[in-house]
Amino acid sequence: VHAACRISGRAFRDSRIVIYGAGAAGLGIARQLRGQLRDAGLQGDELTRAIIAMDSRGVISADRPGLDDFKKELAWPAEMLAQLELAEDEQASLAKVVSACKATVLIGTSGQGGSFTEEIVKAMSANTEHPVILPMSNPTSICEGIPQDIYDWSNGKALIATGSPFD
């Protein structure tokens, strides 16, 4: 993420990161990025806004009934989530969340093959000239996106890295 920000000319602290998949990998990545964002000077609401995590039920919010304890540190306060102006059913749509929070970085740890669709890549491209799109799940059969598709859908402007081997 740091390298991609340098390449794109965007300050790391200005990143809006969506982590799609809130299991152990997503939580570990969020913790690491949050620490680095804190080191870059972000605090409070600014730090919370920098990273939004989603699981199979949608955006992880503090008011979600039955929220797993390990996901609580990823949860957005209900008031902050309301500022995105997403209807309840839209909070489970990756494309809607990417657009609403103006994501510049998308990290996939969901194991949901093909979930980074053309619509989502184009939404990322609308938010920033060089979207950072990291489909990290492996093996390739469960990778969120195929690099060549992401490259094509972003008109060659996405910065892409994967957790699986691709040509």
PDB file of C-alpha atoms in Angstrom:
ATOM      1  CA  VAL A   1       0.000   0.000   0.000  1.00  0.00           C
ATOM      2  CA  HIS A   2       2.875   2.368   0.821  1.00  0.00           C
ATOM      3  CA  ALA A   3       4.603   1.643  -2.486  1.00  0.00           C
ATOM      4  CA  ALA A   4       1.370   2.096  -4.433  1.00  0.00           C
ATOM      5  CA  CYS A   5       0.743   5.430  -2.735  1.00  0.00           C
ATOM      6  CA  ARG A   6       4.245   6.613  -3.640  1.00  0.00           C
ATOM      7  CA  ILE A   7       3.747   5.531  -7.257  1.00  0.00           C
ATOM      8  CA  SER A   8       0.368   7.263  -7.468  1.00  0.00           C
ATOM      9  CA  GLY A   9       1.607  10.449  -5.786  1.00  0.00           C
ATOM     10  CA  ARG A  10      -0.965  10.160  -2.994  1.00  0.00           C
ATOM     11  CA  ALA A  11       0.042  10.421   0.657  1.00  0.00           C
ATOM     12  CA  PHE A  12      -0.510   7.159   2.538  1.00  0.00           C
ATOM     13  CA  ARG A  13      -2.389   9.032   5.265  1.00  0.00           C
ATOM     14  CA  ASP A  14      -4.941  10.182   2.645  1.00  0.00           C
ATOM     15  CA  SER A  15      -5.867   6.606   1.684  1.00  0.00           C
ATOM     16  CA  ARG A  16      -9.435   5.382   2.055  1.00  0.00           C
ATOM     17  CA  ILE A  17      -9.106   1.628   2.486  1.00  0.00           C
ATOM     18  CA  VAL A  18     -11.800  -1.028   2.102  1.00  0.00           C
ATOM     19  CA  ILE A  19     -10.938  -4.472   3.394  1.00  0.00           C
ATOM     20  CA  TYR A  20     -13.272  -7.049   1.881  1.00  0.00           C
ATOM     21  CA  GLY A  21     -13.100 -10.043   4.195  1.00  0.00           C
ATOM     22  CA  ALA A  22     -12.987  -9.666   7.962  1.00  0.00           C
ATOM     23  CA  GLY A  23     -11.394 -12.913   9.052  1.00  0.00           C
ATOM     24  CA  ALA A  24      -7.914 -13.362  10.477  1.00  0.00           C
ATOM     25  CA  ALA A  25      -6.140 -12.043   7.364  1.00  0.00           C
ATOM     26  CA  GLY A  26      -8.357  -8.964   7.048  1.00  0.00           C
ATOM     27  CA  LEU A  27      -8.047  -8.215  10.750  1.00  0.00           C
ATOM     28  CA  GLY A  28      -4.259  -8.583  10.653  1.00  0.00           C
ATOM     29  CA  ILE A  29      -3.965  -6.281   7.651  1.00  0.00           C
ATOM     30  CA  ALA A  30      -6.306  -3.733   9.262  1.00  0.00           C
ATOM     31  CA  ARG A  31      -4.274  -3.751  12.479  1.00  0.00           C
ATOM     32  CA  GLN A  32      -1.026  -3.214  10.620  1.00  0.00           C
ATOM     33  CA  LEU A  33      -2.409  -0.434   8.420  1.00  0.00           C
ATOM     34  CA  ARG A  34      -4.130   1.254  11.354  1.00  0.00           C
ATOM     35  CA  GLY A  35      -0.850   1.321  13.271  1.00  0.00           C
ATOM     36  CA  GLN A  36       0.939   2.831  10.290  1.00  0.00           C
ATOM     37  CA  LEU A  37      -1.825   5.400   9.791  1.00  0.00           C
ATOM     38  CA  ARG A  38      -1.568   6.295  13.483  1.00  0.00           C
ATOM     39  CA  ASP A  39       2.191   6.749  12.989  1.00  0.00           C
ATOM     40  CA  ALA A  40       1.357   9.015  10.022  1.00  0.00           C
ATOM     41  CA  GLY A  41      -0.612  11.254  12.387  1.00  0.00           C
ATOM     42  CA  LEU A  42      -4.213  10.059  12.056  1.00  0.00           C
ATOM     43  CA  GLN A  43      -6.278   9.861  15.245  1.00  0.00           C
ATOM     44  CA  GLY A  44      -9.872   9.476  16.392  1.00  0.00           C
ATOM     45  CA  ASP A  45     -12.583   9.647  13.735  1.00  0.00           C
ATOM     46  CA  GLU A  46     -10.016  10.397  11.029  1.00  0.00           C
ATOM     47  CA  LEU A  47      -8.269   7.098  11.805  1.00  0.00           C
ATOM     48  CA  THR A  48     -11.551   5.171  11.961  1.00  0.00           C
ATOM     49  CA  ARG A  49     -12.681   6.608   8.605  1.00  0.00           C
ATOM     50  CA  ALA A  50      -9.445   5.540   6.906  1.00  0.00           C
ATOM     51  CA  ILE A  51     -10.353   1.829   6.999  1.00  0.00           C
ATOM     52  CA  ILE A  52     -13.734   0.237   6.481  1.00  0.00           C
ATOM     53  CA  ALA A  53     -14.076  -3.533   6.740  1.00  0.00           C
ATOM     54  CA  MET A  54     -16.750  -5.750   5.257  1.00  0.00           C
ATOM     55  CA  ASP A  55     -17.687  -9.353   5.862  1.00  0.00           C
ATOM     56  CA  SER A  56     -20.344 -11.573   4.310  1.00  0.00           C
ATOM     57  CA  ARG A  57     -23.054  -9.484   6.000  1.00  0.00           C
ATOM     58  CA  GLY A  58     -21.693  -6.125   4.866  1.00  0.00           C
ATOM     59  CA  VAL A  59     -19.980  -3.237   6.618  1.00  0.00           C
ATOM     60  CA  ILE A  60     -18.917  -4.110  10.121  1.00  0.00           C
ATOM     61  CA  SER A  61     -20.736  -1.664  12.352  1.00  0.00           C
ATOM     62  CA  ALA A  62     -20.699  -1.317  16.115  1.00  0.00           C
ATOM     63  CA  ASP A  63     -24.479  -1.610  16.362  1.00  0.00           C
ATOM     64  CA  ARG A  64     -24.671  -4.950  14.541  1.00  0.00           C
ATOM     65  CA  PRO A  65     -26.401  -7.552  16.720  1.00  0.00           C
ATOM     66  CA  GLY A  66     -24.246 -10.582  17.504  1.00  0.00           C
ATOM     67  CA  LEU A  67     -21.009  -8.987  16.276  1.00  0.00           C
ATOM     68  CA  ASP A  68     -18.092 -11.343  16.876  1.00  0.00           C
ATOM     69  CA  ASP A  69     -15.720 -10.038  19.542  1.00  0.00           C
ATOM     70  CA  PHE A  70     -12.692 -10.167  17.243  1.00  0.00           C
ATOM     71  CA  LYS A  71     -14.470  -7.924  14.709  1.00  0.00           C
ATOM     72  CA  LYS A  72     -15.302  -5.190  17.221  1.00  0.00           C
ATOM     73  CA  GLU A  73     -12.031  -3.376  16.640  1.00  0.00           C
ATOM     74  CA  LEU A  74     -12.942  -3.100  12.931  1.00  0.00           C
ATOM     75  CA  ALA A  75     -16.449  -1.784  13.608  1.00  0.00           C
ATOM     76  CA  TRP A  76     -17.524   1.663  12.522  1.00  0.00           C
ATOM     77  CA  PRO A  77     -19.740   3.602  14.944  1.00  0.00           C
ATOM     78  CA  ALA A  78     -23.345   3.747  13.701  1.00  0.00           C
ATOM     79  CA  GLU A  79     -23.225   7.568  13.496  1.00  0.00           C
ATOM     80  CA  MET A  80     -20.177   7.459  11.232  1.00  0.00           C
ATOM     81  CA  LEU A  81     -21.696   4.769   9.017  1.00  0.00           C
ATOM     82  CA  ALA A  82     -24.851   6.886   8.695  1.00  0.00           C
ATOM     83  CA  GLN A  83     -22.714   9.670   7.185  1.00  0.00           C
ATOM     84  CA  LEU A  84     -22.078   7.433   4.160  1.00  0.00           C
ATOM     85  CA  GLU A  85     -25.816   7.669   3.436  1.00  0.00           C
ATOM     86  CA  LEU A  86     -26.139   4.011   2.522  1.00  0.00           C
ATOM     87  CA  ALA A  87     -29.462   2.271   2.916  1.00  0.00           C
ATOM     88  CA  GLU A  88     -29.250  -0.797   5.143  1.00  0.00           C
ATOM     89  CA  ASP A  89     -29.286  -3.191   2.168  1.00  0.00           C
ATOM     90  CA  GLU A  90     -26.585  -1.114   0.401  1.00  0.00           C
ATOM     91  CA  GLN A  91     -24.185  -1.698   3.304  1.00  0.00           C
ATOM     92  CA  ALA A  92     -23.710  -5.248   1.984  1.00  0.00           C
ATOM     93  CA  SER A  93     -22.868  -4.059  -1.558  1.00  0.00           C
ATOM     94  CA  LEU A  94     -19.132  -3.750  -2.142  1.00  0.00           C
ATOM     95  CA  ALA A  95     -19.722  -1.435  -5.122  1.00  0.00           C
ATOM     96  CA  LYS A  96     -21.961   0.893  -3.069  1.00  0.00           C
ATOM     97  CA  VAL A  97     -19.519   0.973  -0.152  1.00  0.00           C
ATOM     98  CA  VAL A  98     -16.523   1.652  -2.437  1.00  0.00           C
ATOM     99  CA  SER A  99     -18.416   4.565  -4.002  1.00  0.00           C
ATOM    100  CA  ALA A 100     -19.825   5.964  -0.767  1.00  0.00           C
ATOM    101  CA  CYS A 101     -16.541   6.008   1.158  1.00  0.00           C
ATOM    102  CA  LYS A 102     -14.533   7.078  -1.923  1.00  0.00           C
ATOM    103  CA  ALA A 103     -12.125   4.159  -1.531  1.00  0.00           C
ATOM    104  CA  THR A 104      -8.660   4.495  -3.005  1.00  0.00           C
ATOM    105  CA  VAL A 105      -7.404   1.082  -1.809  1.00  0.00           C
ATOM    106  CA  LEU A 106      -9.327  -2.208  -2.019  1.00  0.00           C
ATOM    107  CA  ILE A 107      -7.917  -5.271  -0.293  1.00  0.00           C
ATOM    108  CA  GLY A 108      -9.537  -8.670  -0.770  1.00  0.00           C
ATOM    109  CA  THR A 109      -9.241 -11.325   1.933  1.00  0.00           C
ATOM    110  CA  SER A 110     -12.703 -12.834   1.494  1.00  0.00           C
ATOM    111  CA  GLY A 111     -11.958 -15.986  -0.466  1.00  0.00           C
ATOM    112  CA  GLN A 112     -14.865 -15.038  -2.751  1.00  0.00           C
ATOM    113  CA  GLY A 113     -13.529 -15.635  -6.246  1.00  0.00           C
ATOM    114  CA  GLY A 114     -14.474 -13.002  -8.810  1.00  0.00           C
ATOM    115  CA  SER A 115     -15.992 -10.579  -6.313  1.00  0.00           C
ATOM    116  CA  PHE A 116     -13.965  -7.643  -7.692  1.00  0.00           C
ATOM    117  CA  THR A 117     -16.227  -7.079 -10.681  1.00  0.00           C
ATOM    118  CA  GLU A 118     -16.016  -4.557 -13.489  1.00  0.00           C
ATOM    119  CA  GLU A 119     -18.553  -2.364 -11.653  1.00  0.00           C
ATOM    120  CA  ILE A 120     -16.359  -2.301  -8.542  1.00  0.00           C
ATOM    121  CA  VAL A 121     -13.146  -1.609 -10.452  1.00  0.00           C
ATOM    122  CA  LYS A 122     -14.851   1.240 -12.302  1.00  0.00           C
ATOM    123  CA  ALA A 123     -16.157   2.627  -8.992  1.00  0.00           C
ATOM    124  CA  MET A 124     -12.596   2.534  -7.639  1.00  0.00           C
ATOM    125  CA  SER A 125     -11.360   4.248 -10.802  1.00  0.00           C
ATOM    126  CA  ALA A 126     -13.940   7.004 -10.324  1.00  0.00           C
ATOM    127  CA  ASN A 127     -12.526   7.681  -6.836  1.00  0.00           C
ATOM    128  CA  THR A 128      -8.875   8.044  -7.806  1.00  0.00           C
ATOM    129  CA  GLU A 129      -6.703   8.093 -10.908  1.00  0.00           C
ATOM    130  CA  HIS A 130      -4.664   5.083  -9.769  1.00  0.00           C
ATOM    131  CA  PRO A 131      -6.772   2.752  -7.637  1.00  0.00           C
ATOM    132  CA  VAL A 132      -4.846   0.242  -5.554  1.00  0.00           C
ATOM    133  CA  ILE A 133      -6.564  -3.131  -5.898  1.00  0.00           C
ATOM    134  CA  LEU A 134      -5.141  -6.083  -4.000  1.00  0.00           C
ATOM    135  CA  PRO A 135      -7.029  -9.376  -4.424  1.00  0.00           C
ATOM    136  CA  MET A 136      -5.042 -11.358  -1.859  1.00  0.00           C
ATOM    137  CA  SER A 137      -6.993 -14.611  -1.410  1.00  0.00           C
ATOM    138  CA  ASN A 138      -5.392 -17.777  -2.675  1.00  0.00           C
ATOM    139  CA  PRO A 139      -5.363 -20.164  -4.448  1.00  0.00           C
ATOM    140  CA  THR A 140      -6.303 -18.525  -7.737  1.00  0.00           C
ATOM    141  CA  SER A 141      -9.744 -20.170  -7.748  1.00  0.00           C
ATOM    142  CA  ILE A 142     -10.841 -18.008  -4.798  1.00  0.00           C
ATOM    143  CA  CYS A 143      -8.939 -14.839  -5.681  1.00  0.00           C
ATOM    144  CA  GLU A 144     -11.243 -11.812  -5.668  1.00  0.00           C
ATOM    145  CA  GLY A 145     -10.093 -10.621  -9.078  1.00  0.00           C
ATOM    146  CA  ILE A 146      -7.985 -11.532 -12.070  1.00  0.00           C
ATOM    147  CA  PRO A 147      -5.226  -8.964 -12.566  1.00  0.00           C
ATOM    148  CA  GLN A 148      -5.692  -8.696 -16.343  1.00  0.00           C
ATOM    149  CA  ASP A 149      -9.413  -7.964 -15.883  1.00  0.00           C
ATOM    150  CA  ILE A 150      -8.691  -5.329 -13.230  1.00  0.00           C
ATOM    151  CA  TYR A 151      -6.063  -3.770 -15.487  1.00  0.00           C
ATOM    152  CA  ASP A 152      -8.444  -3.712 -18.466  1.00  0.00           C
ATOM    153  CA  TRP A 153     -11.432  -2.393 -16.495  1.00  0.00           C
ATOM    154  CA  SER A 154      -9.317   0.426 -15.038  1.00  0.00           C
ATOM    155  CA  ASN A 155      -7.911   1.374 -18.470  1.00  0.00           C
ATOM    156  CA  GLY A 156      -4.469   0.315 -17.299  1.00  0.00           C
ATOM    157  CA  LYS A 157      -4.404   2.662 -14.327  1.00  0.00           C
ATOM    158  CA  ALA A 158      -4.919   0.308 -11.376  1.00  0.00           C
ATOM    159  CA  LEU A 159      -1.965  -0.693  -9.237  1.00  0.00           C
ATOM    160  CA  ILE A 160      -2.442  -4.422  -8.625  1.00  0.00           C
ATOM    161  CA  ALA A 161      -0.831  -7.075  -6.442  1.00  0.00           C
ATOM    162  CA  THR A 162      -2.207 -10.521  -5.638  1.00  0.00           C
ATOM    163  CA  GLY A 163      -1.760 -13.332  -3.166  1.00  0.00           C
ATOM    164  CA  SER A 164      -1.848 -15.906  -5.977  1.00  0.00           C
ATOM    165  CA  PRO A 165       0.405 -16.513  -8.963  1.00  0.00           C
ATOM    166  CA  PHE A 166      -0.907 -15.042 -12.231  1.00  0.00           C
ATOM    167  CA  ASP A 167       0.710 -14.433 -15.600  1.00  0.00           C
TER     168      ASP A 167
END
